[in-house]
PDB file of C-alpha atoms in Angstrom:
ATOM      1  CA  UNK P1098      -2.826 -27.349 -19.967  1.00  0.00           C
ATOM      2  CA  UNK P1099      -4.430 -30.242 -18.213  1.00  0.00           C
ATOM      3  CA  UNK P1100      -5.541 -29.648 -14.438  1.00  0.00           C
ATOM      4  CA  UNK P1101      -3.672 -31.368 -11.820  1.00  0.00           C
ATOM      5  CA  UNK P1102      -4.683 -32.519  -8.330  1.00  0.00           C
ATOM      6  CA  UNK P1103      -2.116 -33.205  -5.644  1.00  0.00           C
ATOM      7  CA  UNK P1104      -2.021 -33.254  -1.805  1.00  0.00           C
ATOM      8  CA  UNK P1105      -1.772 -29.808   0.072  1.00  0.00           C
ATOM      9  CA  UNK P1106       0.853 -31.165   2.417  1.00  0.00           C
ATOM     10  CA  UNK P1107       2.738 -34.190   3.285  1.00  0.00           C
ATOM     11  CA  UNK P1108       5.069 -35.045   6.462  1.00  0.00           C
ATOM     12  CA  UNK P1109       7.957 -37.509   6.455  1.00  0.00           C
ATOM     13  CA  UNK P1110      10.976 -38.399   8.439  1.00  0.00           C
ATOM     14  CA  UNK P1111      14.743 -38.513   7.393  1.00  0.00           C
ATOM     15  CA  UNK P1112      15.522 -41.566   5.735  1.00  0.00           C
ATOM     16  CA  UNK P1113      12.256 -42.573   4.469  1.00  0.00           C
ATOM     17  CA  UNK P1114      10.953 -42.878   0.897  1.00  0.00           C
ATOM     18  CA  UNK P1115       8.343 -40.214  -0.139  1.00  0.00           C
ATOM     19  CA  UNK P1116       5.785 -40.633  -2.791  1.00  0.00           C
ATOM     20  CA  UNK P1117       3.736 -37.738  -3.876  1.00  0.00           C
ATOM     21  CA  UNK P1118       0.813 -38.849  -6.379  1.00  0.00           C
ATOM     22  CA  UNK P1119      -0.697 -36.301  -8.730  1.00  0.00           C
ATOM     23  CA  UNK P1120      -3.996 -36.757 -10.620  1.00  0.00           C
ATOM     24  CA  UNK P1121      -4.407 -35.580 -14.146  1.00  0.00           C
ATOM     25  CA  UNK P1122      -7.422 -37.188 -15.345  1.00  0.00           C
ATOM     26  CA  UNK P1123      -7.786 -35.141 -18.456  1.00  0.00           C
ATOM     27  CA  UNK P1124      -4.276 -35.508 -19.888  1.00  0.00           C
ATOM     28  CA  UNK P1125      -3.939 -35.433 -23.440  1.00  0.00           C
ATOM     29  CA  UNK P1126      -2.027 -37.695 -25.908  1.00  0.00           C
ATOM     30  CA  UNK P1127       0.800 -35.133 -26.404  1.00  0.00           C
ATOM     31  CA  UNK P1128       1.127 -34.182 -22.742  1.00  0.00           C
ATOM     32  CA  UNK P1129       4.234 -34.752 -20.863  1.00  0.00           C
ATOM     33  CA  UNK P1130       4.315 -34.777 -17.102  1.00  0.00           C
ATOM     34  CA  UNK P1131       6.883 -32.593 -15.198  1.00  0.00           C
ATOM     35  CA  UNK P1132       7.795 -31.930 -11.531  1.00  0.00           C
ATOM     36  CA  UNK P1133       9.335 -28.959 -10.025  1.00  0.00           C
ATOM     37  CA  UNK P1134      10.783 -28.365  -6.488  1.00  0.00           C
ATOM     38  CA  UNK P1135      10.810 -25.111  -4.744  1.00  0.00           C
ATOM     39  CA  UNK P1136      12.494 -23.982  -1.569  1.00  0.00           C
ATOM     40  CA  UNK P1137      11.441 -20.804   0.224  1.00  0.00           C
ATOM     41  CA  UNK P1138      12.481 -17.599  -1.246  1.00  0.00           C
ATOM     42  CA  UNK P1139      13.941 -19.274  -4.392  1.00  0.00           C
ATOM     43  CA  UNK P1140      12.822 -19.947  -7.799  1.00  0.00           C
ATOM     44  CA  UNK P1141      11.414 -23.366  -8.768  1.00  0.00           C
ATOM     45  CA  UNK P1142      13.900 -26.118  -9.806  1.00  0.00           C
ATOM     46  CA  UNK P1143      13.052 -28.863 -12.725  1.00  0.00           C
ATOM     47  CA  UNK P1144      13.348 -32.409 -10.989  1.00  0.00           C
ATOM     48  CA  UNK P1145      12.155 -34.725 -13.656  1.00  0.00           C
ATOM     49  CA  UNK P1146       9.795 -35.329 -16.591  1.00  0.00           C
ATOM     50  CA  UNK P1147       8.243 -38.289 -18.211  1.00  0.00           C
ATOM     51  CA  UNK P1148       5.627 -39.291 -20.570  1.00  0.00           C
ATOM     52  CA  UNK P1149       5.023 -43.001 -19.635  1.00  0.00           C
ATOM     53  CA  UNK P1150       6.377 -45.904 -17.523  1.00  0.00           C
ATOM     54  CA  UNK P1151       9.025 -45.057 -15.355  1.00  0.00           C
ATOM     55  CA  UNK P1152      11.913 -42.430 -15.396  1.00  0.00           C
ATOM     56  CA  UNK P1153      14.633 -42.135 -12.949  1.00  0.00           C
ATOM     57  CA  UNK P1154      17.579 -39.670 -12.494  1.00  0.00           C
ATOM     58  CA  UNK P1155      19.939 -38.672  -9.778  1.00  0.00           C
ATOM     59  CA  UNK P1156      17.221 -36.785  -7.769  1.00  0.00           C
ATOM     60  CA  UNK P1157      13.908 -38.824  -8.087  1.00  0.00           C
ATOM     61  CA  UNK P1158      11.926 -41.373  -9.787  1.00  0.00           C
ATOM     62  CA  UNK P1159       8.787 -40.868 -11.690  1.00  0.00           C
ATOM     63  CA  UNK P1160       6.165 -43.403 -12.106  1.00  0.00           C
ATOM     64  CA  UNK P1161       3.400 -43.196 -14.804  1.00  0.00           C
ATOM     65  CA  UNK P1162       0.803 -45.994 -15.131  1.00  0.00           C
ATOM     66  CA  UNK P1163      -0.445 -47.097 -18.459  1.00  0.00           C
ATOM     67  CA  UNK P1164      -3.355 -44.913 -18.403  1.00  0.00           C
ATOM     68  CA  UNK P1165      -1.374 -41.804 -17.604  1.00  0.00           C
ATOM     69  CA  UNK P1166      -4.135 -40.239 -15.513  1.00  0.00           C
ATOM     70  CA  UNK P1167      -1.793 -40.101 -12.483  1.00  0.00           C
ATOM     71  CA  UNK P1168       1.729 -39.810 -11.817  1.00  0.00           C
ATOM     72  CA  UNK P1169       3.789 -40.460  -8.668  1.00  0.00           C
ATOM     73  CA  UNK P1170       7.067 -38.679  -7.784  1.00  0.00           C
ATOM     74  CA  UNK P1171       9.137 -40.884  -5.561  1.00  0.00           C
ATOM     75  CA  UNK P1172      11.994 -39.383  -3.520  1.00  0.00           C
ATOM     76  CA  UNK P1173      14.372 -42.074  -1.946  1.00  0.00           C
ATOM     77  CA  UNK P1174      15.617 -41.512   1.623  1.00  0.00           C
ATOM     78  CA  UNK P1175      14.759 -37.853   2.203  1.00  0.00           C
ATOM     79  CA  UNK P1176      16.664 -35.696   4.217  1.00  0.00           C
ATOM     80  CA  UNK P1177      15.631 -32.386   6.019  1.00  0.00           C
ATOM     81  CA  UNK P1178      16.843 -30.468   3.028  1.00  0.00           C
ATOM     82  CA  UNK P1179      14.227 -32.019   1.035  1.00  0.00           C
ATOM     83  CA  UNK P1180      11.641 -29.920   2.955  1.00  0.00           C
ATOM     84  CA  UNK P1181      10.090 -28.041   0.019  1.00  0.00           C
ATOM     85  CA  UNK P1182       6.941 -27.502  -2.387  1.00  0.00           C
ATOM     86  CA  UNK P1183       6.823 -29.988  -5.116  1.00  0.00           C
ATOM     87  CA  UNK P1184       4.571 -28.924  -8.275  1.00  0.00           C
ATOM     88  CA  UNK P1185       3.223 -31.498 -10.724  1.00  0.00           C
ATOM     89  CA  UNK P1186       2.555 -30.105 -14.130  1.00  0.00           C
ATOM     90  CA  UNK P1187       1.463 -31.440 -17.433  1.00  0.00           C
ATOM     91  CA  UNK P1188       1.628 -29.718 -20.849  1.00  0.00           C
ATOM     92  CA  UNK P1189       1.416 -30.321 -24.581  1.00  0.00           C
ATOM     93  CA  UNK P1190       4.977 -30.978 -26.155  1.00  0.00           C
ATOM     94  CA  UNK P1191       3.804 -30.116 -29.621  1.00  0.00           C
ATOM     95  CA  UNK P1192       4.117 -26.427 -30.922  1.00  0.00           C
ATOM     96  CA  UNK P1193       4.223 -25.142 -27.590  1.00  0.00           C
ATOM     97  CA  UNK P1194       5.444 -22.242 -25.732  1.00  0.00           C
ATOM     98  CA  UNK P1195       6.265 -24.069 -22.539  1.00  0.00           C
ATOM     99  CA  UNK P1196       4.131 -22.099 -20.512  1.00  0.00           C
ATOM    100  CA  UNK P1197       4.050 -23.474 -17.083  1.00  0.00           C
ATOM    101  CA  UNK P1198       0.703 -23.405 -15.053  1.00  0.00           C
ATOM    102  CA  UNK P1199       1.337 -24.265 -11.556  1.00  0.00           C
ATOM    103  CA  UNK P1200      -1.011 -25.274  -8.799  1.00  0.00           C
ATOM    104  CA  UNK P1201      -0.734 -24.907  -5.210  1.00  0.00           C
ATOM    105  CA  UNK P1202       1.761 -27.941  -5.080  1.00  0.00           C
ATOM    106  CA  UNK P1203       2.420 -30.276  -2.230  1.00  0.00           C
ATOM    107  CA  UNK P1204       4.426 -28.989   0.998  1.00  0.00           C
ATOM    108  CA  UNK P1205       6.728 -31.676   2.041  1.00  0.00           C
ATOM    109  CA  UNK P1206       7.876 -31.406   5.580  1.00  0.00           C
ATOM    110  CA  UNK P1207      10.547 -33.710   6.516  1.00  0.00           C
ATOM    111  CA  UNK P1208      11.314 -34.112  10.227  1.00  0.00           C
ATOM    112  CA  UNK P1209      14.227 -35.484  11.989  1.00  0.00           C
TER     113      UNK P1209
ATOM    114  CA  UNK G 224      26.918 -22.092 -17.085  1.00  0.00           C
ATOM    115  CA  UNK G 225      26.048 -19.247 -14.446  1.00  0.00           C
ATOM    116  CA  UNK G 226      22.504 -19.968 -14.203  1.00  0.00           C
ATOM    117  CA  UNK G 227      19.586 -17.376 -14.419  1.00  0.00           C
ATOM    118  CA  UNK G 228      20.285 -14.091 -12.630  1.00  0.00           C
ATOM    119  CA  UNK G 229      17.961 -11.423 -11.760  1.00  0.00           C
ATOM    120  CA  UNK G 230      18.390  -7.960 -10.336  1.00  0.00           C
ATOM    121  CA  UNK G 231      17.680  -6.293  -8.084  1.00  0.00           C
ATOM    122  CA  UNK G 232      16.918  -9.285  -5.553  1.00  0.00           C
ATOM    123  CA  UNK G 233      14.681  -7.022  -3.550  1.00  0.00           C
ATOM    124  CA  UNK G 234      12.896  -3.707  -4.208  1.00  0.00           C
ATOM    125  CA  UNK G 235      10.628  -1.481  -2.027  1.00  0.00           C
ATOM    126  CA  UNK G 236       9.030   1.210  -3.657  1.00  0.00           C
ATOM    127  CA  UNK G 237       6.018   3.649  -2.957  1.00  0.00           C
ATOM    128  CA  UNK G 238       2.805   3.200  -4.730  1.00  0.00           C
ATOM    129  CA  UNK G 239       2.479   4.917  -7.825  1.00  0.00           C
ATOM    130  CA  UNK G 240       6.378   4.656  -8.694  1.00  0.00           C
ATOM    131  CA  UNK G 241       7.792   2.920 -11.677  1.00  0.00           C
ATOM    132  CA  UNK G 242      10.160   0.136 -11.159  1.00  0.00           C
ATOM    133  CA  UNK G 243      12.026  -2.252 -13.518  1.00  0.00           C
ATOM    134  CA  UNK G 244      13.609  -5.517 -13.214  1.00  0.00           C
ATOM    135  CA  UNK G 245      16.408  -7.368 -15.247  1.00  0.00           C
ATOM    136  CA  UNK G 246      16.721 -10.893 -16.064  1.00  0.00           C
ATOM    137  CA  UNK G 247      19.845 -12.463 -17.577  1.00  0.00           C
ATOM    138  CA  UNK G 248      19.161 -15.897 -18.971  1.00  0.00           C
ATOM    139  CA  UNK G 249      21.293 -18.653 -19.457  1.00  0.00           C
ATOM    140  CA  UNK G 250      23.450 -17.645 -22.597  1.00  0.00           C
ATOM    141  CA  UNK G 251      22.339 -20.252 -25.037  1.00  0.00           C
ATOM    142  CA  UNK G 252      18.823 -20.429 -24.065  1.00  0.00           C
ATOM    143  CA  UNK G 253      16.304 -18.677 -26.579  1.00  0.00           C
ATOM    144  CA  UNK G 254      13.263 -18.991 -24.667  1.00  0.00           C
ATOM    145  CA  UNK G 255      12.692 -16.640 -21.675  1.00  0.00           C
ATOM    146  CA  UNK G 256       9.704 -16.330 -19.313  1.00  0.00           C
ATOM    147  CA  UNK G 257       8.502 -14.065 -16.637  1.00  0.00           C
ATOM    148  CA  UNK G 258       6.169 -15.502 -13.642  1.00  0.00           C
ATOM    149  CA  UNK G 259       4.876 -13.817 -10.610  1.00  0.00           C
ATOM    150  CA  UNK G 260       4.497 -15.540  -7.350  1.00  0.00           C
ATOM    151  CA  UNK G 261       2.522 -14.452  -4.384  1.00  0.00           C
ATOM    152  CA  UNK G 262       2.542 -15.976  -0.896  1.00  0.00           C
ATOM    153  CA  UNK G 263       1.439 -19.510  -0.642  1.00  0.00           C
ATOM    154  CA  UNK G 264       0.541 -19.659  -4.422  1.00  0.00           C
ATOM    155  CA  UNK G 265       2.299 -21.256  -7.435  1.00  0.00           C
ATOM    156  CA  UNK G 266       3.884 -19.067  -9.852  1.00  0.00           C
ATOM    157  CA  UNK G 267       1.656 -17.392 -12.559  1.00  0.00           C
ATOM    158  CA  UNK G 268       2.731 -16.917 -15.962  1.00  0.00           C
ATOM    159  CA  UNK G 269       3.052 -13.361 -17.055  1.00  0.00           C
ATOM    160  CA  UNK G 270       4.900 -13.382 -20.579  1.00  0.00           C
ATOM    161  CA  UNK G 271       7.202 -15.507 -22.805  1.00  0.00           C
ATOM    162  CA  UNK G 272       9.901 -14.547 -25.460  1.00  0.00           C
ATOM    163  CA  UNK G 273      11.443 -16.496 -28.139  1.00  0.00           C
ATOM    164  CA  UNK G 274      14.637 -14.731 -28.966  1.00  0.00           C
ATOM    165  CA  UNK G 275      13.649 -10.989 -28.976  1.00  0.00           C
ATOM    166  CA  UNK G 276      10.088 -11.797 -29.884  1.00  0.00           C
ATOM    167  CA  UNK G 277       7.194 -11.518 -27.301  1.00  0.00           C
ATOM    168  CA  UNK G 278       4.941 -14.458 -28.311  1.00  0.00           C
ATOM    169  CA  UNK G 279       2.687 -14.669 -25.387  1.00  0.00           C
ATOM    170  CA  UNK G 280       1.312 -12.424 -22.712  1.00  0.00           C
ATOM    171  CA  UNK G 281      -0.938 -13.299 -19.994  1.00  0.00           C
ATOM    172  CA  UNK G 282      -4.316 -11.531 -19.457  1.00  0.00           C
ATOM    173  CA  UNK G 283      -3.106 -11.011 -15.806  1.00  0.00           C
ATOM    174  CA  UNK G 284      -0.617  -8.337 -17.344  1.00  0.00           C
ATOM    175  CA  UNK G 285      -2.421  -5.107 -17.317  1.00  0.00           C
ATOM    176  CA  UNK G 286      -1.204  -2.332 -19.554  1.00  0.00           C
ATOM    177  CA  UNK G 287       1.071  -1.119 -16.419  1.00  0.00           C
ATOM    178  CA  UNK G 288       3.273  -3.961 -17.310  1.00  0.00           C
ATOM    179  CA  UNK G 289       5.605  -4.189 -20.245  1.00  0.00           C
ATOM    180  CA  UNK G 290       8.371  -6.581 -20.825  1.00  0.00           C
ATOM    181  CA  UNK G 291      11.086  -6.315 -23.448  1.00  0.00           C
ATOM    182  CA  UNK G 292      14.060  -8.437 -24.654  1.00  0.00           C
ATOM    183  CA  UNK G 293      15.718  -6.137 -27.177  1.00  0.00           C
ATOM    184  CA  UNK G 294      18.539  -8.318 -28.605  1.00  0.00           C
ATOM    185  CA  UNK G 295      17.399 -11.808 -27.647  1.00  0.00           C
ATOM    186  CA  UNK G 296      19.617 -11.826 -24.564  1.00  0.00           C
ATOM    187  CA  UNK G 297      18.706 -10.153 -21.093  1.00  0.00           C
ATOM    188  CA  UNK G 298      15.008  -9.055 -20.705  1.00  0.00           C
ATOM    189  CA  UNK G 299      13.566  -6.163 -18.668  1.00  0.00           C
ATOM    190  CA  UNK G 300      10.311  -6.069 -16.931  1.00  0.00           C
ATOM    191  CA  UNK G 301       8.679  -2.595 -16.210  1.00  0.00           C
ATOM    192  CA  UNK G 302       5.765  -2.037 -13.798  1.00  0.00           C
ATOM    193  CA  UNK G 303       4.364   1.523 -13.999  1.00  0.00           C
ATOM    194  CA  UNK G 304       2.295   3.339 -11.437  1.00  0.00           C
ATOM    195  CA  UNK G 305       2.934   0.312  -9.097  1.00  0.00           C
ATOM    196  CA  UNK G 306      -0.122  -0.614  -6.717  1.00  0.00           C
ATOM    197  CA  UNK G 307      -0.009  -2.596  -3.429  1.00  0.00           C
ATOM    198  CA  UNK G 308      -1.378  -5.489  -5.384  1.00  0.00           C
ATOM    199  CA  UNK G 309       1.897  -5.702  -7.408  1.00  0.00           C
ATOM    200  CA  UNK G 310       3.660  -6.717  -4.304  1.00  0.00           C
ATOM    201  CA  UNK G 311       5.041 -10.329  -5.305  1.00  0.00           C
ATOM    202  CA  UNK G 312       8.096 -12.314  -6.247  1.00  0.00           C
ATOM    203  CA  UNK G 313       8.765 -11.698  -9.914  1.00  0.00           C
ATOM    204  CA  UNK G 314      10.552 -14.895 -11.401  1.00  0.00           C
ATOM    205  CA  UNK G 315      12.403 -15.023 -14.535  1.00  0.00           C
ATOM    206  CA  UNK G 316      13.149 -18.488 -16.436  1.00  0.00           C
ATOM    207  CA  UNK G 317      14.735 -19.664 -19.577  1.00  0.00           C
ATOM    208  CA  UNK G 318      15.008 -22.891 -21.607  1.00  0.00           C
ATOM    209  CA  UNK G 319      16.709 -24.034 -24.670  1.00  0.00           C
ATOM    210  CA  UNK G 320      14.463 -24.452 -27.887  1.00  0.00           C
ATOM    211  CA  UNK G 321      13.023 -27.979 -28.116  1.00  0.00           C
ATOM    212  CA  UNK G 322       9.692 -29.708 -27.906  1.00  0.00           C
ATOM    213  CA  UNK G 323      10.229 -31.458 -24.537  1.00  0.00           C
ATOM    214  CA  UNK G 324      12.825 -29.125 -23.296  1.00  0.00           C
ATOM    215  CA  UNK G 325      10.182 -26.271 -23.163  1.00  0.00           C
ATOM    216  CA  UNK G 326       8.924 -27.534 -19.694  1.00  0.00           C
ATOM    217  CA  UNK G 327      12.564 -27.742 -18.313  1.00  0.00           C
ATOM    218  CA  UNK G 328      13.099 -24.401 -17.488  1.00  0.00           C
ATOM    219  CA  UNK G 329      15.709 -22.999 -15.294  1.00  0.00           C
ATOM    220  CA  UNK G 330      14.501 -20.256 -12.796  1.00  0.00           C
ATOM    221  CA  UNK G 331      16.298 -17.242 -11.460  1.00  0.00           C
ATOM    222  CA  UNK G 332      16.265 -16.222  -7.684  1.00  0.00           C
ATOM    223  CA  UNK G 333      13.531 -13.899  -8.373  1.00  0.00           C
ATOM    224  CA  UNK G 334      12.799 -10.222  -7.500  1.00  0.00           C
ATOM    225  CA  UNK G 335      10.748  -9.478  -4.396  1.00  0.00           C
ATOM    226  CA  UNK G 336       8.853  -6.291  -4.881  1.00  0.00           C
ATOM    227  CA  UNK G 337       7.109  -4.757  -2.029  1.00  0.00           C
ATOM    228  CA  UNK G 338       4.860  -1.570  -2.921  1.00  0.00           C
ATOM    229  CA  UNK G 339       3.974   0.460   0.256  1.00  0.00           C
TER     230      UNK G 339
END
């Protein structure tokens, strides 16, 4: 799986929009980009997945530029409960096992 | 959909003892994964099942580790002769079959193992 680089930590305040950028310079043509959220003492939770341009769901938006060498997870109007670790992963969708390779993730701290 | 369940949630054992964990995936999911997570790190892949077949096993998994999924439903992970380095959170995840959905995995709450 392509290696990803993301900030170790970020701080924000309630009500703000948070953008977490992930670099994946070696992304391959068949790779999809997936983001997970993890709260302490819980398993990771799937947030969003995309291939190109923009994907939006009820939780977040994912922006992927044309060259796909990076992606940005956007969380609108965060609350204290969004404090968590966010992981960016990329992986091949063709004939794959779905094995996820996590990095250290970005620890987001939302302050009141 | 009751989600992925894991039992026990916590396990304390003495070094050298054997332990077994159970995972019940979401019923219609044929893919099942085991991961291990230590403090401050992201989860590490251990092994993967498609139905009852174990199709991939990480090199991290020593001979002391074995996993089964006998009828393609629940799975067990056994660690023999536990060592203090085995202390970690053991996570199970499942996903439905499909190209893009393979990365949309549903994780259980994990089993926290402490080896004393």
